[in-house]
Amino acid sequence: MMQKSALNVKKIRQDFPILKRKVMGGKPLVYLDNAATTQKPLAVINAISDYYMNYNSNIHRAVHQLAEEATFAFEETRQKVARFINARHTDEIIFTRNATEAINLVAYSWGRANVKRGDRVVISEIEHHSNIVPWQILTQEKGGRLEYIGVNDSGYLKMHEYEKYLASKRVKLVSVSQMSNVLGTIIPVEKIIKMSHERGIPVLVDGAQSVPHMQVDVQKMDCDFMAFSAHKMLGPTGVGVLYVKREVLEKMPPFMGGGDMIKEVHKYETRYNDLPYKFEGGTPNIADVIGFGAAIDYLSNLGMDRVREHEIEITKYALEKITGVKGVTLYGPPNAMDRGGVVSFNIGDIHPHDLATIMNDHGVAIRSGHHCAQVLMERLDVSATSRASFYIYNTKEEVDIFIGALSEARRLFKI
Ligand code: 7TS
């Protein structure tokens, strides 16, 4: 008997106008580049145009009706985000442009105030450049040191290295991704956080790949900071979130000075605004924050446990099928339960960009390259990989088309 699917994918697909698109001379679009950005349901697109068509206005300032409606809708998304990740307080949610800006905010504000000469920041070899470069800039500026938790051949972090760093007593911050955008590895962040907190060290979790794909509870996890992007979870581009535990946020100096982040400005001094506005200088991306609210509603209605279940199902199927393709090298944990919906691979000595071009001829959109994780590429001893990444609207039939196109590439390149 067929097992019942976690999600009604057929119904879900109807909510995404772009999935009706044909590409490459009439082929159905098989979109498997969801780790880069996801597609947007009509509800999100409509929420954005509704704002521009009916109540476009700046927020937090004027008293006229449009301004009040826009402020209400903007702030409603903040509440939705807080509920979605189970933050204790709504004012722990700061809107940024993306996950990258959220991590940089921590590096520039908290980092500059707390990291001194000789201090260490611990990250890992699986990190995205967004969770490497800001810490390089900070430790170089302060005369500190960046340490890397290594990754083993199965794609798991070497926890004994982490323990060794913690014992050094000079660690000021730990910053790790909860899910690798290349290997798919789900990192045991709760364990990492518990061990750090035992030594009074705060932890930043890069949730860019985890929050869109599984239930994430910041209170249960007990992280001090978490960063993620709306565009990887059905929302628009241009909106990111930084969650900061209130007691940590209260002690942080502002990041960018300007309008909206102040209470009073005098010639030579300023009184800053309440949290979280103190960290949101300038007019924010109002329309897209409102659109993000619709994306959160959409995911909440599906249920994040079911989103995860669907992705395990698809990933398991893809791993089984791809293992059967001759010449394929797979990266990351072999068990679908230990990874998100990301499958990175190489096939023979075909360059990933050539492979992605052949895939495109079949209407299959995958990513090829270093995936903004060159430290990990070095560790894997490759210059690039190909990567298929899944989301709520992907089907096993699409995986079959992808595998068929792979076999075709193998024949073309005589592997
Ligand atoms: N952290 C992780 C783990 C990511 O995967 C990404 C983006 C980022 C941070 C940065 O997100 P942004 O919204 O600020 O750009 N990852 C990818 C990817 O895998 N392919 O394209 C972007």
Coordinates of C-alpha atoms and ligand atoms in Angstrom, one line a residue:
M1 CA 0.0 0.0 0.0
M2 CA 1.2 3.5 -0.8
Q3 CA 2.3 5.5 2.3
K4 CA 0.3 8.7 2.8
S5 CA 2.3 11.8 2.0
A6 CA 3.0 14.3 4.7
L7 CA 1.8 17.2 2.4
N8 CA -0.8 17.5 -0.3
V9 CA 1.8 18.6 -2.9
K10 CA -0.6 18.6 -5.8
K11 CA -2.7 21.3 -4.0
I12 CA 0.4 23.2 -2.8
R13 CA 1.7 23.4 -6.3
Q14 CA -1.4 25.3 -7.4
D15 CA -0.5 28.1 -5.1
F16 CA 2.7 28.8 -6.9
P17 CA 2.2 30.6 -10.3
I18 CA 5.8 30.1 -11.4
L19 CA 5.5 26.3 -11.2
K20 CA 3.2 26.5 -14.3
R21 CA 6.0 28.0 -16.3
K22 CA 7.7 26.1 -19.1
V23 CA 11.4 26.6 -19.8
M24 CA 13.9 25.6 -22.5
G25 CA 11.3 25.4 -25.3
G26 CA 8.4 23.9 -23.5
K27 CA 9.8 21.8 -20.7
P28 CA 8.1 21.9 -17.3
L29 CA 10.2 23.7 -14.8
V30 CA 11.8 21.4 -12.2
Y31 CA 13.0 23.8 -9.6
L32 CA 15.6 22.2 -7.4
D33 CA 17.5 25.2 -6.2
N34 CA 15.6 25.9 -3.1
A35 CA 18.6 26.3 -0.8
A36 CA 19.5 29.4 -2.8
T37 CA 15.9 30.8 -2.7
T38 CA 12.4 29.4 -2.8
Q39 CA 9.5 30.2 -5.0
K40 CA 6.7 32.4 -3.7
P41 CA 3.0 31.5 -3.3
L42 CA 0.3 33.8 -4.6
A43 CA -0.6 34.8 -1.0
V44 CA 2.8 36.4 -0.6
I45 CA 2.7 38.1 -4.0
N46 CA -0.8 39.4 -3.2
A47 CA 0.1 40.7 0.3
I48 CA 2.9 42.8 -1.3
S49 CA 0.8 44.2 -4.1
D50 CA -2.1 44.8 -1.6
Y51 CA 0.2 47.0 0.4
Y52 CA 1.3 49.0 -2.6
M53 CA -2.1 49.3 -4.1
N54 CA -4.1 50.1 -0.9
Y55 CA -2.1 51.3 2.1
N56 CA 1.5 52.2 1.0
S57 CA 2.9 54.5 3.6
N58 CA 5.9 54.9 5.9
I59 CA 5.6 53.4 9.3
H60 CA 6.2 54.4 13.0
R61 CA 5.7 58.1 12.4
A62 CA 2.6 59.7 10.9
V63 CA -0.8 59.4 12.5
H64 CA -2.9 59.2 9.3
Q65 CA -4.9 56.1 8.5
L66 CA -2.5 54.6 5.9
A67 CA 0.5 54.9 8.2
E68 CA -1.4 53.2 11.0
E69 CA -2.5 50.3 8.7
A70 CA 1.1 49.9 7.4
T71 CA 2.6 50.0 10.9
F72 CA 0.0 47.5 12.1
A73 CA 0.8 45.1 9.2
F74 CA 4.5 45.5 9.6
E75 CA 4.4 44.9 13.4
E76 CA 2.0 42.0 12.9
T77 CA 4.8 40.2 11.0
R78 CA 7.1 40.7 13.9
Q79 CA 4.6 38.9 16.1
K80 CA 4.3 36.1 13.6
V81 CA 8.0 35.7 13.4
A82 CA 8.3 35.6 17.2
R83 CA 5.6 32.9 17.4
F84 CA 7.1 30.9 14.5
I85 CA 10.4 30.5 16.3
N86 CA 8.8 30.6 19.8
A87 CA 10.7 33.7 21.0
R88 CA 9.7 34.8 24.5
H89 CA 9.3 38.5 23.5
T90 CA 8.3 40.2 20.2
D91 CA 11.0 42.8 20.8
E92 CA 13.7 40.2 20.4
I93 CA 13.0 40.1 16.7
I94 CA 15.0 42.6 14.5
F95 CA 14.4 43.0 10.8
T96 CA 17.4 43.1 8.6
R97 CA 17.9 42.8 4.8
N98 CA 19.0 39.1 5.0
A99 CA 20.7 36.5 7.2
T100 CA 24.1 38.0 6.1
E101 CA 23.2 41.4 7.5
A102 CA 21.8 39.8 10.7
I103 CA 25.2 38.1 11.3
N104 CA 27.1 41.3 10.5
L105 CA 24.9 43.2 12.9
V106 CA 26.1 40.9 15.7
A107 CA 29.7 41.1 14.6
Y108 CA 29.7 44.9 14.5
S109 CA 27.6 45.6 17.5
W110 CA 28.1 42.8 20.1
G111 CA 31.4 41.7 18.6
R112 CA 33.2 45.0 18.7
A113 CA 32.0 45.6 22.3
N114 CA 33.0 42.1 23.6
V115 CA 35.9 40.6 21.5
K116 CA 39.3 41.8 22.5
R117 CA 43.0 41.0 21.7
G118 CA 43.7 37.3 22.1
D119 CA 40.0 36.3 22.2
R120 CA 38.7 33.5 20.0
V121 CA 35.6 33.1 17.9
V122 CA 34.7 29.5 17.1
I123 CA 33.0 28.6 13.9
S124 CA 33.0 25.4 11.8
E125 CA 34.3 24.2 8.4
I126 CA 30.7 23.9 7.1
E127 CA 29.9 27.6 7.4
H128 CA 28.6 29.8 4.6
H129 CA 30.8 32.8 3.8
S130 CA 28.2 34.9 5.6
N131 CA 29.2 33.2 8.9
I132 CA 33.0 33.3 8.2
V133 CA 33.9 36.7 6.7
P134 CA 32.3 38.9 9.4
W135 CA 34.3 37.0 12.1
Q136 CA 37.5 37.3 10.0
I137 CA 37.0 41.0 9.8
L138 CA 36.2 41.2 13.6
T139 CA 39.1 39.1 14.8
Q140 CA 41.6 40.7 12.4
E141 CA 40.5 44.2 13.7
K142 CA 40.7 43.2 17.3
G143 CA 43.8 41.0 17.2
G144 CA 41.7 37.9 18.1
R145 CA 41.7 34.5 16.5
L146 CA 39.2 32.5 14.5
E147 CA 39.0 28.7 15.2
Y148 CA 37.3 26.1 13.1
I149 CA 35.5 22.9 14.3
G150 CA 36.5 20.4 11.7
V151 CA 34.1 18.2 9.7
N152 CA 34.6 14.5 9.3
D153 CA 34.3 12.4 6.1
S154 CA 30.6 11.7 6.7
G155 CA 29.8 15.4 7.0
Y156 CA 29.5 15.6 10.8
L157 CA 31.3 18.1 13.1
K158 CA 34.3 16.8 15.1
M159 CA 32.9 17.5 18.5
H160 CA 36.2 16.6 20.3
E161 CA 37.8 19.6 18.6
Y162 CA 35.0 21.8 19.9
E163 CA 35.6 20.6 23.4
K164 CA 39.3 21.3 23.0
Y165 CA 38.5 25.0 22.0
L166 CA 36.1 25.5 24.9
A167 CA 38.8 24.3 27.3
S168 CA 41.2 27.0 26.1
K169 CA 39.2 29.6 28.1
R170 CA 39.7 32.4 25.5
V171 CA 36.5 31.7 23.5
K172 CA 34.2 34.7 23.4
L173 CA 31.6 33.5 20.9
V174 CA 30.5 30.3 19.1
S175 CA 28.8 30.8 15.7
V176 CA 27.5 27.7 13.9
S177 CA 25.0 26.9 11.2
Q178 CA 22.1 24.6 12.2
M179 CA 22.0 23.0 8.7
S180 CA 24.7 22.9 6.1
N181 CA 23.7 24.4 2.7
V182 CA 26.1 22.0 1.0
L183 CA 26.1 18.7 2.9
G184 CA 22.7 19.1 4.4
T185 CA 24.1 18.0 7.8
I186 CA 21.8 18.9 10.7
I187 CA 24.2 20.2 13.5
P188 CA 23.4 19.3 17.1
V189 CA 23.2 23.0 18.1
E190 CA 21.4 22.3 21.4
K191 CA 24.3 20.3 22.6
I192 CA 26.8 22.9 21.3
I193 CA 24.8 25.7 23.1
K194 CA 24.6 23.7 26.4
M195 CA 28.3 23.1 26.4
S196 CA 29.1 26.8 25.7
H197 CA 26.7 28.1 28.3
E198 CA 28.3 25.9 30.9
R199 CA 31.3 28.2 30.4
G200 CA 29.3 31.4 30.0
I201 CA 29.9 31.6 26.2
P202 CA 27.1 32.9 24.0
V203 CA 26.1 31.1 20.7
L204 CA 24.9 32.4 17.4
V205 CA 22.9 30.0 15.3
D206 CA 22.9 30.5 11.5
G207 CA 19.3 29.3 10.8
A208 CA 19.3 30.3 7.1
Q209 CA 18.8 26.6 6.1
S210 CA 17.1 25.2 9.2
V211 CA 14.3 27.7 10.0
P212 CA 12.6 27.2 6.5
H213 CA 12.7 23.4 6.8
M214 CA 12.0 22.3 10.4
Q215 CA 10.5 23.3 13.6
V216 CA 12.9 25.7 15.4
D217 CA 12.3 26.8 19.0
V218 CA 14.7 29.4 20.2
Q219 CA 13.7 29.0 23.8
K220 CA 14.2 25.2 23.7
M221 CA 17.5 25.6 21.8
D222 CA 18.5 28.5 24.2
C223 CA 20.6 30.2 21.5
D224 CA 21.6 33.8 22.2
F225 CA 21.4 34.9 18.6
M226 CA 19.8 33.4 15.5
A227 CA 19.9 34.7 11.9
F228 CA 17.8 33.7 8.9
S229 CA 16.3 35.0 5.6
A230 CA 12.7 35.3 4.5
H231 CA 13.5 34.5 0.8
K232 CA 14.5 30.9 1.7
M233 CA 11.1 30.3 3.3
L234 CA 8.5 31.4 0.6
G235 CA 9.0 35.1 1.5
P236 CA 10.4 37.9 -0.6
T237 CA 14.0 38.9 -1.0
G238 CA 15.3 41.8 1.1
V239 CA 14.1 40.7 4.5
G240 CA 16.1 38.9 7.1
V241 CA 15.7 38.3 10.8
L242 CA 18.0 38.6 13.7
Y243 CA 16.7 37.0 17.0
V244 CA 18.6 38.1 20.1
K245 CA 17.8 37.1 23.6
R246 CA 16.5 40.2 25.4
E247 CA 19.0 40.3 28.2
V248 CA 21.8 40.2 25.5
L249 CA 20.1 42.7 23.3
E250 CA 19.7 45.2 26.1
K251 CA 23.4 45.5 26.5
M252 CA 24.2 45.8 22.8
P253 CA 25.3 49.2 21.3
P254 CA 23.4 50.3 18.1
F255 CA 24.6 49.1 14.7
M256 CA 23.5 51.9 12.3
G257 CA 22.6 55.4 13.3
G258 CA 19.7 57.3 11.7
G259 CA 15.9 57.8 11.7
D260 CA 13.6 55.4 13.5
M261 CA 16.3 54.1 15.9
I262 CA 16.3 57.2 18.1
K263 CA 14.2 58.8 20.8
E264 CA 15.8 62.2 21.0
V265 CA 18.7 63.7 19.1
H266 CA 20.6 66.7 20.3
K267 CA 23.7 68.4 18.7
Y268 CA 26.2 66.1 20.4
E269 CA 24.2 63.2 21.9
T270 CA 21.3 60.9 21.2
R271 CA 18.9 58.9 23.2
Y272 CA 18.2 55.6 21.4
N273 CA 14.8 54.1 20.8
D274 CA 13.3 51.1 22.6
L275 CA 14.1 47.6 21.5
P276 CA 14.0 46.4 18.8
Y277 CA 13.8 49.8 17.0
K278 CA 17.2 50.8 18.2
F279 CA 18.6 48.3 15.7
E280 CA 16.4 49.2 12.8
G281 CA 17.8 52.5 11.5
G282 CA 16.1 54.0 8.5
T283 CA 12.9 53.2 6.6
P284 CA 12.7 49.4 6.5
N285 CA 11.5 47.1 3.7
I286 CA 7.9 47.5 4.7
A287 CA 6.2 45.8 1.7
D288 CA 8.4 42.7 1.9
V289 CA 8.1 42.4 5.7
I290 CA 4.4 42.4 5.2
G291 CA 4.8 39.7 2.4
F292 CA 6.9 37.7 4.8
G293 CA 4.0 37.6 7.2
A294 CA 1.9 35.8 4.5
A295 CA 4.8 33.3 4.0
I296 CA 4.8 32.5 7.7
D297 CA 1.1 32.0 7.7
Y298 CA 1.4 29.6 4.7
L299 CA 4.1 27.5 6.4
S300 CA 2.3 27.6 9.8
N301 CA -0.8 26.3 8.1
L302 CA 1.1 23.4 6.6
G303 CA 2.9 22.7 9.9
M304 CA 6.7 22.6 10.1
D305 CA 6.7 19.0 11.3
R306 CA 5.0 18.0 8.1
V307 CA 7.3 20.2 6.0
R308 CA 10.2 18.3 7.5
E309 CA 8.5 14.9 7.0
H310 CA 7.9 15.7 3.3
E311 CA 11.6 16.7 2.8
I312 CA 12.9 13.5 4.5
E313 CA 10.6 11.5 2.1
I314 CA 11.9 13.3 -1.0
T315 CA 15.5 13.3 0.2
K316 CA 15.5 9.6 1.0
Y317 CA 14.1 8.9 -2.4
A318 CA 16.6 11.1 -4.2
L319 CA 19.5 9.6 -2.2
E320 CA 18.4 6.1 -3.1
K321 CA 18.0 7.0 -6.8
I322 CA 21.3 8.9 -7.2
T323 CA 23.3 6.2 -5.5
G324 CA 22.2 4.0 -8.4
V325 CA 23.8 6.4 -11.0
K326 CA 27.2 5.2 -12.0
G327 CA 30.2 7.5 -11.3
V328 CA 28.4 9.6 -8.6
T329 CA 30.2 10.9 -5.5
L330 CA 27.8 12.0 -2.8
Y331 CA 28.7 14.4 0.0
G332 CA 27.2 14.6 3.4
P333 CA 25.6 12.2 5.9
P334 CA 24.3 9.0 4.2
N335 CA 21.2 8.9 6.5
A336 CA 18.3 11.2 5.3
M337 CA 17.2 11.7 9.0
D338 CA 20.5 13.5 9.7
R339 CA 20.2 16.0 6.9
G340 CA 17.9 18.5 5.3
G341 CA 16.6 18.4 1.8
V342 CA 20.0 19.1 0.1
V343 CA 21.9 16.7 -2.0
S344 CA 25.4 17.7 -3.2
F345 CA 27.4 15.5 -5.6
N346 CA 29.8 15.2 -8.4
I347 CA 29.7 12.8 -11.3
G348 CA 32.9 11.5 -12.8
D349 CA 35.0 14.4 -13.8
I350 CA 32.2 16.4 -15.3
H351 CA 32.5 20.0 -14.2
P352 CA 29.5 21.0 -12.1
H353 CA 28.8 24.0 -14.3
D354 CA 28.7 21.7 -17.4
L355 CA 26.4 19.4 -15.6
A356 CA 24.1 22.2 -14.5
T357 CA 23.9 23.3 -18.1
I358 CA 22.8 19.9 -19.3
M359 CA 20.3 19.7 -16.4
N360 CA 18.9 23.1 -17.6
D361 CA 18.4 21.7 -21.1
H362 CA 16.0 19.3 -19.4
G363 CA 14.2 22.1 -17.5
V364 CA 15.9 21.1 -14.2
A365 CA 17.3 24.0 -12.2
I366 CA 20.1 23.0 -9.9
R367 CA 23.0 24.9 -8.4
S368 CA 26.6 24.3 -9.2
G369 CA 29.7 25.9 -7.8
H370 CA 31.2 26.5 -4.3
H371 CA 27.9 27.4 -2.7
C372 CA 29.6 30.3 -0.8
A373 CA 31.3 27.6 1.2
Q374 CA 34.9 27.6 -0.1
V375 CA 36.4 26.5 3.3
L376 CA 34.2 23.4 3.0
M377 CA 35.2 22.9 -0.6
E378 CA 38.8 22.9 0.4
R379 CA 38.1 20.4 3.1
L380 CA 36.3 18.1 0.6
D381 CA 39.2 18.7 -1.8
V382 CA 37.0 19.8 -4.6
S383 CA 36.6 23.2 -6.4
A384 CA 32.8 22.8 -6.8
T385 CA 29.8 20.5 -6.5
S386 CA 26.4 20.2 -8.0
R387 CA 23.5 20.5 -5.6
A388 CA 19.8 19.7 -5.8
S389 CA 17.7 21.1 -3.0
F390 CA 14.1 20.5 -2.2
Y391 CA 11.0 22.2 -0.7
I392 CA 7.3 21.7 -0.1
Y393 CA 6.3 21.7 -3.7
N394 CA 8.8 19.1 -5.1
T395 CA 7.6 15.7 -6.1
K396 CA 9.2 12.2 -6.6
E397 CA 8.3 12.6 -10.3
E398 CA 10.6 15.7 -10.4
V399 CA 13.3 13.6 -8.7
D400 CA 12.9 11.1 -11.5
I401 CA 13.3 13.8 -14.2
F402 CA 16.4 15.0 -12.4
I403 CA 17.9 11.4 -12.3
G404 CA 16.9 10.9 -15.9
A405 CA 18.8 14.0 -16.9
L406 CA 21.8 12.9 -14.8
S407 CA 21.9 9.6 -16.7
E408 CA 21.7 11.5 -20.0
A409 CA 24.7 13.6 -18.9
R410 CA 26.6 10.5 -18.0
R411 CA 26.0 9.1 -21.4
L412 CA 27.0 12.3 -23.1
F413 CA 30.3 12.4 -21.2
K414 CA 30.8 8.7 -21.6
I415 CA 31.2 7.9 -17.9
Ligands
7TS1 N1 23.8 31.0 5.9 C1 23.6 29.9 5.2 C2 23.7 28.5 5.9 C3 23.1 29.9 3.9 O1 22.9 28.8 3.2 C4 23.0 31.2 3.3 C5 22.6 31.4 1.8 C6 23.3 32.4 4.0 C7 23.7 32.2 5.4 C8 23.2 33.7 3.5 O2 21.8 34.1 3.2 P1 21.5 35.4 2.6 O3 20.0 35.4 2.4 O4 22.0 36.5 3.5 O5 22.2 35.5 1.3 N2 22.8 30.3 1.0 C9 22.8 30.2 -0.3 C10 23.0 29.0 -1.0 O6 23.2 27.9 -0.5 N3 22.9 29.3 -2.3 O7 22.6 30.6 -2.5 C11 22.5 31.2 -1.2

